[in-house]
PDB file of C-alpha atoms in Angstrom:
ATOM      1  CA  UNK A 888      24.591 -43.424 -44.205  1.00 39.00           C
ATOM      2  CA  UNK A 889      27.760 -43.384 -46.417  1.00 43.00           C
ATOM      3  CA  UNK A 890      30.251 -46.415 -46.435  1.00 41.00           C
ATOM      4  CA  UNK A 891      32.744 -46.310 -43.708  1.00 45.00           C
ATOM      5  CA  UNK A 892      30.287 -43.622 -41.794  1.00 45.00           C
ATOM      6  CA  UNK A 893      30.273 -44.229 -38.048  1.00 44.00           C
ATOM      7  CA  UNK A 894      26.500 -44.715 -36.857  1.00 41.00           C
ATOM      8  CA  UNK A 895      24.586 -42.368 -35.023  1.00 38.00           C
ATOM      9  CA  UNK A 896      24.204 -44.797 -32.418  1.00 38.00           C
ATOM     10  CA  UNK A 897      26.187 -47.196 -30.600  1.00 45.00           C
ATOM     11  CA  UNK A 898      25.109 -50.734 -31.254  1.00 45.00           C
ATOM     12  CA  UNK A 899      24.600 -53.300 -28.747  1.00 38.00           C
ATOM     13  CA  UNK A 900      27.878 -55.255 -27.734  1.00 38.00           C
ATOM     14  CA  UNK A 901      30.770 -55.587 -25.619  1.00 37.00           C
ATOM     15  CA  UNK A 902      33.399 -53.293 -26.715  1.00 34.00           C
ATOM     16  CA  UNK A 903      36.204 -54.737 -28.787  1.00 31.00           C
ATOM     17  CA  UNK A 904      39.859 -54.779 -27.100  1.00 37.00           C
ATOM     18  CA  UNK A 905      40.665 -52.411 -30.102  1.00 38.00           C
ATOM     19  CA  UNK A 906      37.411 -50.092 -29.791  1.00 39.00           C
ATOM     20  CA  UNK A 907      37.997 -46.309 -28.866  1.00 44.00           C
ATOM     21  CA  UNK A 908      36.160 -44.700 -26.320  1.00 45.00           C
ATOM     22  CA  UNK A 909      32.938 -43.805 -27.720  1.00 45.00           C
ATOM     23  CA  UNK A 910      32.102 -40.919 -25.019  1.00 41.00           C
ATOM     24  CA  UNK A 911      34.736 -38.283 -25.982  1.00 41.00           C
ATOM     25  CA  UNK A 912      32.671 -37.243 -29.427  1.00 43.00           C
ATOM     26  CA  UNK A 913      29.181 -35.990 -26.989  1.00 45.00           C
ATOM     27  CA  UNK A 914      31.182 -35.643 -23.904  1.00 50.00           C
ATOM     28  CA  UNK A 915      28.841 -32.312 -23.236  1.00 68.00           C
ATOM     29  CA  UNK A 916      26.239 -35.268 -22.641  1.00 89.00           C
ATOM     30  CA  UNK A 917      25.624 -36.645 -19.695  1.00 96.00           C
ATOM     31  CA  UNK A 918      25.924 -40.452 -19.247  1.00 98.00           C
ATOM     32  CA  UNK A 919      23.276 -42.558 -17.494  1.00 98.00           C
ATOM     33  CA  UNK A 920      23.872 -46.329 -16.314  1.00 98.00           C
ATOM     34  CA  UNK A 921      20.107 -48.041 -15.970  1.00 98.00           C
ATOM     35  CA  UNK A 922      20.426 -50.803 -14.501  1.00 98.00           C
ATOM     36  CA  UNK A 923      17.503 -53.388 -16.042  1.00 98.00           C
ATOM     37  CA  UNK A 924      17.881 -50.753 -18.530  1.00 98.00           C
ATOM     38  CA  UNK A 925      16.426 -53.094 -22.161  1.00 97.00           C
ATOM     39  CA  UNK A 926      13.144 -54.328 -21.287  1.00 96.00           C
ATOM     40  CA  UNK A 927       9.895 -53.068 -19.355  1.00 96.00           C
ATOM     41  CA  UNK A 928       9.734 -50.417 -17.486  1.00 97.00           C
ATOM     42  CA  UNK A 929      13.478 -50.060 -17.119  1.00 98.00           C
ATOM     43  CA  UNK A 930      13.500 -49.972 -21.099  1.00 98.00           C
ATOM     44  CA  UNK A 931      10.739 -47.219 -20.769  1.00 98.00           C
ATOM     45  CA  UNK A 932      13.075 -45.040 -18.047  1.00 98.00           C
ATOM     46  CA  UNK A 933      16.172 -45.847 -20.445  1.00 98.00           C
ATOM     47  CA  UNK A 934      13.378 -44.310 -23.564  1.00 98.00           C
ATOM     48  CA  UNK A 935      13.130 -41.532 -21.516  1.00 98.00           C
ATOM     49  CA  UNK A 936      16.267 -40.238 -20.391  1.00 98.00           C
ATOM     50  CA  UNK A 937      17.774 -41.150 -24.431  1.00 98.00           C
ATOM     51  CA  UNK A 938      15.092 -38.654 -25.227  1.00 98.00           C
ATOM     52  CA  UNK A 939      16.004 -36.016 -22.467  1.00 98.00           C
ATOM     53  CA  UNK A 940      19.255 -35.763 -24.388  1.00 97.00           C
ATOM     54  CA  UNK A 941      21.734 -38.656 -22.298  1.00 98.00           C
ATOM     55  CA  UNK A 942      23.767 -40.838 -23.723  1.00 98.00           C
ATOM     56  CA  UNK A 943      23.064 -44.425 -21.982  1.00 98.00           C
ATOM     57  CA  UNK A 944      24.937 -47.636 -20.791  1.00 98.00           C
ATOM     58  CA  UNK A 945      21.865 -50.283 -20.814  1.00 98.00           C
ATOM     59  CA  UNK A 946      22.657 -53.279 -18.207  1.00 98.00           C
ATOM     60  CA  UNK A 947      20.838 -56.153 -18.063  1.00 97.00           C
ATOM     61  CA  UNK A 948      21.553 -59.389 -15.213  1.00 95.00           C
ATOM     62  CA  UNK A 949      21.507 -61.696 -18.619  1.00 95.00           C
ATOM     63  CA  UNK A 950      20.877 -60.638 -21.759  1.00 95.00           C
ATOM     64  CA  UNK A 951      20.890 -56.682 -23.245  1.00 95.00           C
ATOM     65  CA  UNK A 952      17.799 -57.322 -25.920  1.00 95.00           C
ATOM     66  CA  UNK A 953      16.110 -54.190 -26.090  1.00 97.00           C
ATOM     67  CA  UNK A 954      12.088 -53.930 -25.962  1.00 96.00           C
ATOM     68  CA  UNK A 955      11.516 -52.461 -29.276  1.00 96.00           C
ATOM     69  CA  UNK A 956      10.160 -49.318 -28.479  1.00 96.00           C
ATOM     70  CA  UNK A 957      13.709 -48.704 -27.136  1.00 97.00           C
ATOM     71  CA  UNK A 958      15.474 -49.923 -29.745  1.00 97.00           C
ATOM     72  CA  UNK A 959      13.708 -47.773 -31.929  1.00 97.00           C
ATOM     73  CA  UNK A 960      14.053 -44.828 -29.939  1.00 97.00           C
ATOM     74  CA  UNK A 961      17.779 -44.909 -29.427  1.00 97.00           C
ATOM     75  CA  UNK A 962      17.868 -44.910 -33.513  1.00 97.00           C
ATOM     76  CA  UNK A 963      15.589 -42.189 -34.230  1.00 97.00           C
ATOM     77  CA  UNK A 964      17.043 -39.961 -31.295  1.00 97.00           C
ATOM     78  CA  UNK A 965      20.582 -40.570 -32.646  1.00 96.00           C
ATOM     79  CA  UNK A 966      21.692 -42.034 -28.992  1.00 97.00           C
ATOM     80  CA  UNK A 967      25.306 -42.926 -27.480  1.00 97.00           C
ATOM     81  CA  UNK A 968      24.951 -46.182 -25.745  1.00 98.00           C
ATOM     82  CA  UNK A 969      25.860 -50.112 -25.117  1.00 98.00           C
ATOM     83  CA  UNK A 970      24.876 -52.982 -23.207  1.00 98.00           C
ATOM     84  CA  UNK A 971      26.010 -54.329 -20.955  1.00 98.00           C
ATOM     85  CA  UNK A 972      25.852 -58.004 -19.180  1.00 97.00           C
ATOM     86  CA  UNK A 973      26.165 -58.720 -15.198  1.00 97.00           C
ATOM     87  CA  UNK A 974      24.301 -61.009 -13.592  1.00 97.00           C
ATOM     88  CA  UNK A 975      23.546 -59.488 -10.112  1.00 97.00           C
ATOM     89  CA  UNK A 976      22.774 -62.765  -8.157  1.00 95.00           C
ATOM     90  CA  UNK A 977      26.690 -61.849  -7.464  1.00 94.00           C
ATOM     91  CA  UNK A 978      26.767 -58.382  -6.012  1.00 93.00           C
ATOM     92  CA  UNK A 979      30.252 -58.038  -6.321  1.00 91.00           C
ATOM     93  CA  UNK A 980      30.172 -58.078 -10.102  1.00 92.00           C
ATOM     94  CA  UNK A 981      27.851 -54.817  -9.667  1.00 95.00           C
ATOM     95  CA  UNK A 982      30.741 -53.225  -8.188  1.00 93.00           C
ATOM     96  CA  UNK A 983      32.613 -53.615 -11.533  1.00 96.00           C
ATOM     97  CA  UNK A 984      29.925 -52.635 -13.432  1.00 97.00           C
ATOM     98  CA  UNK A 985      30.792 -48.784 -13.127  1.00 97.00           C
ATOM     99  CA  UNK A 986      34.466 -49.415 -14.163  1.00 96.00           C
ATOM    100  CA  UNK A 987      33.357 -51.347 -17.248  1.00 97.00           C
ATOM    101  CA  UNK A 988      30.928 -48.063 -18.235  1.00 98.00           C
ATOM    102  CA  UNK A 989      33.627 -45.969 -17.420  1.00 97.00           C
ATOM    103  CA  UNK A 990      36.371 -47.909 -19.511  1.00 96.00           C
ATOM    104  CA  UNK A 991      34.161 -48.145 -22.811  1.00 97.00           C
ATOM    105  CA  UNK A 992      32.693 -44.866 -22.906  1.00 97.00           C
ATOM    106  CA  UNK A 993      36.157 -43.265 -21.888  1.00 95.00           C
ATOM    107  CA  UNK A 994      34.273 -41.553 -18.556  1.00 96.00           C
ATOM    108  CA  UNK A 995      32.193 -42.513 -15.681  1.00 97.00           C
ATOM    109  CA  UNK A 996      28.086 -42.000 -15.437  1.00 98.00           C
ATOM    110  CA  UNK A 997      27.106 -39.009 -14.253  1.00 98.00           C
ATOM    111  CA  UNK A 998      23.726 -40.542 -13.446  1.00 98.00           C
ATOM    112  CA  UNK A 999      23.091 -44.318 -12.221  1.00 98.00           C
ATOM    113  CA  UNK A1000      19.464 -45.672 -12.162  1.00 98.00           C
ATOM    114  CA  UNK A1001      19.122 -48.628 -10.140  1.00 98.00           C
ATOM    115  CA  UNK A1002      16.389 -50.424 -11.596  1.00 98.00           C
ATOM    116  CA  UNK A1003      17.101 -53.928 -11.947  1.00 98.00           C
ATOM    117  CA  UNK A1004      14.900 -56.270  -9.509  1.00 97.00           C
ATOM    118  CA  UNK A1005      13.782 -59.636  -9.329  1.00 97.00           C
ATOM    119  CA  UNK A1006       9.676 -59.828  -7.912  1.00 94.00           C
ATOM    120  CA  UNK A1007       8.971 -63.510  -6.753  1.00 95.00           C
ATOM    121  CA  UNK A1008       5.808 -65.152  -4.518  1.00 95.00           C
ATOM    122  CA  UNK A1009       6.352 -65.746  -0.683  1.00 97.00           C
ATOM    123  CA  UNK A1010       4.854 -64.995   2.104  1.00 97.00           C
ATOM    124  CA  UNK A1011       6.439 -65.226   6.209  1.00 97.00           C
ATOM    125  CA  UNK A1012       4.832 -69.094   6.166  1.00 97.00           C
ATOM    126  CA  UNK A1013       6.424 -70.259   2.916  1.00 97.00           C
ATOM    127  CA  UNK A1014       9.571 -68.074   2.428  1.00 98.00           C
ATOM    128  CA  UNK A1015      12.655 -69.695   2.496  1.00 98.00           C
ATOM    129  CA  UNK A1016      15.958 -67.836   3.359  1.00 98.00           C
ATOM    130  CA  UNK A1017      16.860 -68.807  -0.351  1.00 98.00           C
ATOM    131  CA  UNK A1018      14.255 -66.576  -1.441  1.00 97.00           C
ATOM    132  CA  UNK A1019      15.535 -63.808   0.978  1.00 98.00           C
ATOM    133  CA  UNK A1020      18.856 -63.678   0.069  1.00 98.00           C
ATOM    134  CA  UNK A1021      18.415 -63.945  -3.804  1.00 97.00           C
ATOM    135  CA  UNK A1022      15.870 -61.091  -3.491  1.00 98.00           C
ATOM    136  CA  UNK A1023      18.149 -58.722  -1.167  1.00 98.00           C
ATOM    137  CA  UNK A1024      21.444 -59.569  -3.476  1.00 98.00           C
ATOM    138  CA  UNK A1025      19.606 -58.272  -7.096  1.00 98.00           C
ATOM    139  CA  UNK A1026      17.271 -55.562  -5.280  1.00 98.00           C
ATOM    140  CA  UNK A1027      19.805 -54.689  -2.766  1.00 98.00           C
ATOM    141  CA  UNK A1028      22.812 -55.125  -2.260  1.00 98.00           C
ATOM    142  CA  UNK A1029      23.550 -55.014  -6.266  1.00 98.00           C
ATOM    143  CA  UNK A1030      22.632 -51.029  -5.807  1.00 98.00           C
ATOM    144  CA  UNK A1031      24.802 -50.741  -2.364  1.00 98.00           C
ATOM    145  CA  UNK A1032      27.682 -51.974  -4.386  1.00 98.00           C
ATOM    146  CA  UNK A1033      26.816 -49.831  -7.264  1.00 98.00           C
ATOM    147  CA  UNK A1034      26.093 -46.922  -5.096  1.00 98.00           C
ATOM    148  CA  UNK A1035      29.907 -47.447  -3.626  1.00 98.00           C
ATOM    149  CA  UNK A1036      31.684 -48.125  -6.915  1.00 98.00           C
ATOM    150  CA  UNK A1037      29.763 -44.852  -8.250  1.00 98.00           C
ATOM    151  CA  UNK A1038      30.642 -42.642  -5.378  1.00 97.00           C
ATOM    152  CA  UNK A1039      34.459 -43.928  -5.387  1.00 97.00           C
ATOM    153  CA  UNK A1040      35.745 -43.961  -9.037  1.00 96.00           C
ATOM    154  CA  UNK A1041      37.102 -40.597 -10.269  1.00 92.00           C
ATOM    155  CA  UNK A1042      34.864 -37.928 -11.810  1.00 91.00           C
ATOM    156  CA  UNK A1043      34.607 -34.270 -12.733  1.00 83.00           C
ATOM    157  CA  UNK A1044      32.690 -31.969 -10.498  1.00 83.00           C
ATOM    158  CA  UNK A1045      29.576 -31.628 -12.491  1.00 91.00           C
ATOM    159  CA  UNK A1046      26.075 -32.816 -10.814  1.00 96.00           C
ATOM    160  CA  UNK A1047      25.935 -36.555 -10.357  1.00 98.00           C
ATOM    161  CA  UNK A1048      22.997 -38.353  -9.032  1.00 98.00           C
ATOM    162  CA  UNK A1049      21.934 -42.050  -8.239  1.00 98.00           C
ATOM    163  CA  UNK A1050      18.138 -43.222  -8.450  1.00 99.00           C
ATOM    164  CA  UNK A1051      16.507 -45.781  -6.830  1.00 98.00           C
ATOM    165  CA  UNK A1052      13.457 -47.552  -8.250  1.00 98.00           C
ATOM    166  CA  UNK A1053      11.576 -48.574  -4.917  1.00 98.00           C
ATOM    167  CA  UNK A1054       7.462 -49.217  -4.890  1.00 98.00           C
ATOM    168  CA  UNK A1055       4.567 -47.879  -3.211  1.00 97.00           C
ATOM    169  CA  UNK A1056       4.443 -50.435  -0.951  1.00 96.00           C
ATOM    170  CA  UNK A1057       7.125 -49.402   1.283  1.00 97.00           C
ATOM    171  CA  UNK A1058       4.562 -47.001   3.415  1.00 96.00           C
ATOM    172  CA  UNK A1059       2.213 -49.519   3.720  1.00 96.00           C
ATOM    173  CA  UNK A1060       3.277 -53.202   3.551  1.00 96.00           C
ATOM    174  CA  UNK A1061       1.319 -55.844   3.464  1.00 96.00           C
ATOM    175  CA  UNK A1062       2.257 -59.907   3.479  1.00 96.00           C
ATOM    176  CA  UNK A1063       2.196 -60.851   0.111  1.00 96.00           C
ATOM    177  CA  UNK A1064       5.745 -61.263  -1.988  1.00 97.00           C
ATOM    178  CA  UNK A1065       7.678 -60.717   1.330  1.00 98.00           C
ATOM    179  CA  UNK A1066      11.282 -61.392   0.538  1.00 98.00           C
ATOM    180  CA  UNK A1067      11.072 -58.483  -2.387  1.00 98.00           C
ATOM    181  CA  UNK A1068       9.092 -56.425   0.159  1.00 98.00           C
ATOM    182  CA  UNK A1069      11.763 -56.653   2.244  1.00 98.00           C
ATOM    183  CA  UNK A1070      14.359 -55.764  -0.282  1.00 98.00           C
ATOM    184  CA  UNK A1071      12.919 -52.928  -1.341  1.00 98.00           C
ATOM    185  CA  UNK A1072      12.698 -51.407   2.452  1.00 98.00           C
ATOM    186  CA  UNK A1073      16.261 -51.916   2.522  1.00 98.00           C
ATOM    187  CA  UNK A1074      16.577 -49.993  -0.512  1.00 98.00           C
ATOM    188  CA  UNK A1075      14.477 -47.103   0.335  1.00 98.00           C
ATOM    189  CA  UNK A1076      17.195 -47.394   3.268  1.00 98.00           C
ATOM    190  CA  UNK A1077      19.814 -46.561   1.404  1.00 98.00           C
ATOM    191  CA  UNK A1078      18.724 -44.089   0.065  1.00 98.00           C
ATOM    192  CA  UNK A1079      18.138 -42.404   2.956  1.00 98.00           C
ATOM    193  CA  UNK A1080      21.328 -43.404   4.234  1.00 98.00           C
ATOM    194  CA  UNK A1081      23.513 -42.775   1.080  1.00 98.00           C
ATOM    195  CA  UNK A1082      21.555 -39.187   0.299  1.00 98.00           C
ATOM    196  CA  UNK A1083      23.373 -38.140   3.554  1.00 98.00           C
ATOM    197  CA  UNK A1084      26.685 -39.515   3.558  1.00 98.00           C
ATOM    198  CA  UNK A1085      27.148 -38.639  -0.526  1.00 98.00           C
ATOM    199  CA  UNK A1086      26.148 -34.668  -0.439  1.00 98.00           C
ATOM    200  CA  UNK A1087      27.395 -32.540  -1.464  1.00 97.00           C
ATOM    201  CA  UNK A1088      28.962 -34.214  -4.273  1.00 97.00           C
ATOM    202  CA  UNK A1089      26.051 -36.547  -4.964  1.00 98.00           C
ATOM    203  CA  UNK A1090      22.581 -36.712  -4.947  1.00 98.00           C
ATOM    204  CA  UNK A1091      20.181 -39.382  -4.043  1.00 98.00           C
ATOM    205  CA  UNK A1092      16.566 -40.136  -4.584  1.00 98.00           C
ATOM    206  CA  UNK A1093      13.680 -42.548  -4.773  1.00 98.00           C
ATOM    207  CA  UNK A1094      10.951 -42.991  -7.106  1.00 98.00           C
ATOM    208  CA  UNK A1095       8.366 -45.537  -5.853  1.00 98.00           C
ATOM    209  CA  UNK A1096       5.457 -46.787  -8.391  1.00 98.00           C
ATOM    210  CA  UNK A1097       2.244 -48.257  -8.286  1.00 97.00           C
ATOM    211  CA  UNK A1098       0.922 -51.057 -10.629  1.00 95.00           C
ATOM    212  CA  UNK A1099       2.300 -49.846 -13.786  1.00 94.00           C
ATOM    213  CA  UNK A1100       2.593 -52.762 -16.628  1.00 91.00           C
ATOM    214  CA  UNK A1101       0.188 -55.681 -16.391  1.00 85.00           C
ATOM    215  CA  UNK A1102       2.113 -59.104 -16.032  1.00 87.00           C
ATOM    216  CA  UNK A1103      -0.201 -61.913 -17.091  1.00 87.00           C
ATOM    217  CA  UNK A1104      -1.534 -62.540 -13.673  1.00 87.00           C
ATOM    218  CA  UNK A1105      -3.835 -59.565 -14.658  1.00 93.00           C
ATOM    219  CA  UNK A1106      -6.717 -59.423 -17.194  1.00 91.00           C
ATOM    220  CA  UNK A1107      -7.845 -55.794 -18.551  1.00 92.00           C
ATOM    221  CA  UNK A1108     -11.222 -55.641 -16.111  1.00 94.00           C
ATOM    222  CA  UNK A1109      -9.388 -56.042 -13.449  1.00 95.00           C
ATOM    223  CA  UNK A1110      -6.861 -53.344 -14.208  1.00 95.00           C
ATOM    224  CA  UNK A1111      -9.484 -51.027 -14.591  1.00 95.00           C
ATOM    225  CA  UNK A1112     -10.973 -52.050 -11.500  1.00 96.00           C
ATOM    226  CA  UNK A1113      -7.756 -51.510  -9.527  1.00 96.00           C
ATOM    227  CA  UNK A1114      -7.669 -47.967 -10.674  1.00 96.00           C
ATOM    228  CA  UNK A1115     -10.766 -47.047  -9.492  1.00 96.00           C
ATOM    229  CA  UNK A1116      -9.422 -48.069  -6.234  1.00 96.00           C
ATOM    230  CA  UNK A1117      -6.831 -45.581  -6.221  1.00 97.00           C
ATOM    231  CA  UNK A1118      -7.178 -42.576  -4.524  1.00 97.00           C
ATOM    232  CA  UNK A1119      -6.887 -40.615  -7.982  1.00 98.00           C
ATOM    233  CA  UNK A1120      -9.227 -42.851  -9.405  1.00 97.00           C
ATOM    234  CA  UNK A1121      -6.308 -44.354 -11.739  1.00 97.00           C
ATOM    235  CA  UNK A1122      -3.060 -46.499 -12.199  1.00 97.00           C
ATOM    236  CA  UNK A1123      -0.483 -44.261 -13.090  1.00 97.00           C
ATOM    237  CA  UNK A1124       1.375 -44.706 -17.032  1.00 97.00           C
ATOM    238  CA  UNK A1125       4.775 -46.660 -17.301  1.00 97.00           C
ATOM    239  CA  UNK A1126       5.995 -42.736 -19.019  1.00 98.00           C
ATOM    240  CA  UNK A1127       4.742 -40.769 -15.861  1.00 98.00           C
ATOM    241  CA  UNK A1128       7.516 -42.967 -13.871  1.00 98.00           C
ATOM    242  CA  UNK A1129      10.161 -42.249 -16.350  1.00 98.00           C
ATOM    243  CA  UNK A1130       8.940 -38.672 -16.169  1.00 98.00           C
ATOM    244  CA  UNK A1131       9.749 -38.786 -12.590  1.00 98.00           C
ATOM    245  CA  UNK A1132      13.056 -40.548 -13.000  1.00 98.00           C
ATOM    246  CA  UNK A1133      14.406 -37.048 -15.768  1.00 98.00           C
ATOM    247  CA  UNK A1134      13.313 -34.562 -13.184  1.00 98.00           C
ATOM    248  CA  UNK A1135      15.213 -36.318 -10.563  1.00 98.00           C
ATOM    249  CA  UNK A1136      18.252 -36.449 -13.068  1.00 98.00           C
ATOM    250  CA  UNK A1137      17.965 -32.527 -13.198  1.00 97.00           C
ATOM    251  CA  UNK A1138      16.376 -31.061  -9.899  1.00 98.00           C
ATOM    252  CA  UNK A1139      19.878 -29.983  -8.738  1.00 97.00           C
ATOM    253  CA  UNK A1140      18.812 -28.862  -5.105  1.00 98.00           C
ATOM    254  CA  UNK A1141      17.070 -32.340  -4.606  1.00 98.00           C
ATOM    255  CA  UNK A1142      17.981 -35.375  -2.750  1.00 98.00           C
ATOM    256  CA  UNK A1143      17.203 -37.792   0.342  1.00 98.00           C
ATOM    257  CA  UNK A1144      13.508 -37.399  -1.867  1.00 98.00           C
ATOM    258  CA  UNK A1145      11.614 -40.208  -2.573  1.00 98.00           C
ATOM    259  CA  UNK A1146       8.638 -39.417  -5.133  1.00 98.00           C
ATOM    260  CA  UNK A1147       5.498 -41.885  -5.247  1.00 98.00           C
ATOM    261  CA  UNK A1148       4.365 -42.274  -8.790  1.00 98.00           C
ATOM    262  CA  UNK A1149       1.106 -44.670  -7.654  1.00 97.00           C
ATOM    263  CA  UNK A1150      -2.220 -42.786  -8.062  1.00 97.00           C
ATOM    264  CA  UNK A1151      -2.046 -42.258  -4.575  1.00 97.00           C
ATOM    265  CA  UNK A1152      -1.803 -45.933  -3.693  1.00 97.00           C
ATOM    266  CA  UNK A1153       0.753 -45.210  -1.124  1.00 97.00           C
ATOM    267  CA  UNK A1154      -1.500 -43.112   1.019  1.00 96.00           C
ATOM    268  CA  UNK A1155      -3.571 -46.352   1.728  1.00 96.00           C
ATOM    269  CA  UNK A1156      -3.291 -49.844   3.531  1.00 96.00           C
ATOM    270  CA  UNK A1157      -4.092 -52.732   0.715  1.00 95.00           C
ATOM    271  CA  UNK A1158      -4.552 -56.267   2.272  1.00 93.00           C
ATOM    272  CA  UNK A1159      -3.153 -58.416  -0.089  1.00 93.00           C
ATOM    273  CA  UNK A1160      -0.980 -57.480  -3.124  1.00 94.00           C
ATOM    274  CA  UNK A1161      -2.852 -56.171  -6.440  1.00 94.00           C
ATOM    275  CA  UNK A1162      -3.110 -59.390  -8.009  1.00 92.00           C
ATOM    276  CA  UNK A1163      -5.241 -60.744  -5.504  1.00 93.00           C
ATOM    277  CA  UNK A1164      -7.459 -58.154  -5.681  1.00 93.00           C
ATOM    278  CA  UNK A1165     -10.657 -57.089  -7.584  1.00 91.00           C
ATOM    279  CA  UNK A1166     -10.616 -60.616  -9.338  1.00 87.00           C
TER     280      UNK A1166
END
């Protein structure tokens, strides 16, 4: 790159008060807001769609450092993008996130992926309505707020779509992890809910995964184990959920759709949580 060239990427940063819209140069591109967007399998879905051709706003709750993978992906595809900071323990701050997307890349997102979550260890006898309400303001009610600010700000008539990152667990819960178990049944609500009252002008959908990427409460022989439990015999790959998250961008005659990435998990009753299991 020549001195003085402008990058083929955006870098990571909060626009300066001089900085010109960077969306007007690939406005043919569509724009996608992911919300937990840098890191895990948020970064993976934010790999994806930069690779589909979209030009991304990357939000993270406090910091926008991207998994590498990403990072390296958004340089090699040549992607529009920046990060974005909002800490959605205040769901009214996800409201605002849209207008700040809208305001630095000089339009609004055509596609919002609400990704974000927080995943923390309760059950009905030690839960604590702390617990409940942190859970439902980051996997909920963030998104409800986002979902409203997306539906309300001004756009063109091309296809917009929101979504929602749910988990197989919703058809069959079980007591483990309660207060995000909760949240996410909430969510899968609004997207029901929201799919309805948005169309025609927007579509809404659902993808809901299985055990995907290994925290350290798992070891490898027990991660193989798991996946022989699943109906398919497997767990399913952190790209087959992205996969899932592009066709959703694009199946115009779609929504009110939720689509279980899991290895059949969902079409079975687990009684405890993964972790606990095959140890």
């Amino acid at each position: 790159m020549n001195e003085g060239d402008e990058p083929a990427y955006r870098p990571l940063g909060k626009a300066r008060g001089d900085a010109k819209p960077v969306g007007a140069p690939l406005a043919q591109k569509r724009l996608a807001l992911v919300t937990g967007g840098h890191r895990r399998l948020g970064g993976v879905i934010a790999s994806a769609l930069a690779k589909a051709g979209h030009s991304l706003a990357i939000h993270g709750s406090h910091d926008t450092r991207l998994d590498s993978h990403l990072a390296l992906t958004l340089e090699e595809e040549g992607t529009e993008w920046d990060g974005f900071v909002v800490d959605f323990a205040d769901p009214e701050g996800a409201e605002e996130l849209v207008a700040m997307v809208a305001e630095r890349f000089g339009r609004p997102p055509d596609i919002l992926v609400n990704s974000a979550a927080i995943f923390g260890q309760d059950r009905l006898e030690t839960v604590s309505a702390d617990d409940l309400m942190r859970h439902y303001a980051v996997n909920c009610a963030a998104p409800t707020m986002l979902t409203k600010a997306f539906a309300t700000v001004p756009a063109g008539v091309g296809d917009r779509c929101i979504i929602n990152i749910l988990d197989q667990r919703i058809d069959h819960p079980h007591a483990d992890q309660l207060a995000y178990t909760l949240s996410k049944l909430a969510l899968a609500g609004l997207t029901r809910t929201s799919a309805n009252s948005l169309a025609p002008k927007i579509r809404v959908n659902a993808v809901a995964p299985g055990l995907t990427i290994a925290t350290p409460d798992y070891d490898e022989a027990q991660m193989e184990k798991l996946g022989a439990m699943m109906p398919l015999g497997r767990l399913p790959q952190a790209e087959e959920i992205a996969q899932a998250v592009v066709y959703l961008a694009n199946a115009t005659a779609v929504t009110g759709q939720t689509l279980y990435i899991d290895g059949g998990a969902h079409l079975k009753s687990y009684e405890r949580d993964f972790m606990h299991l095959c140890r």
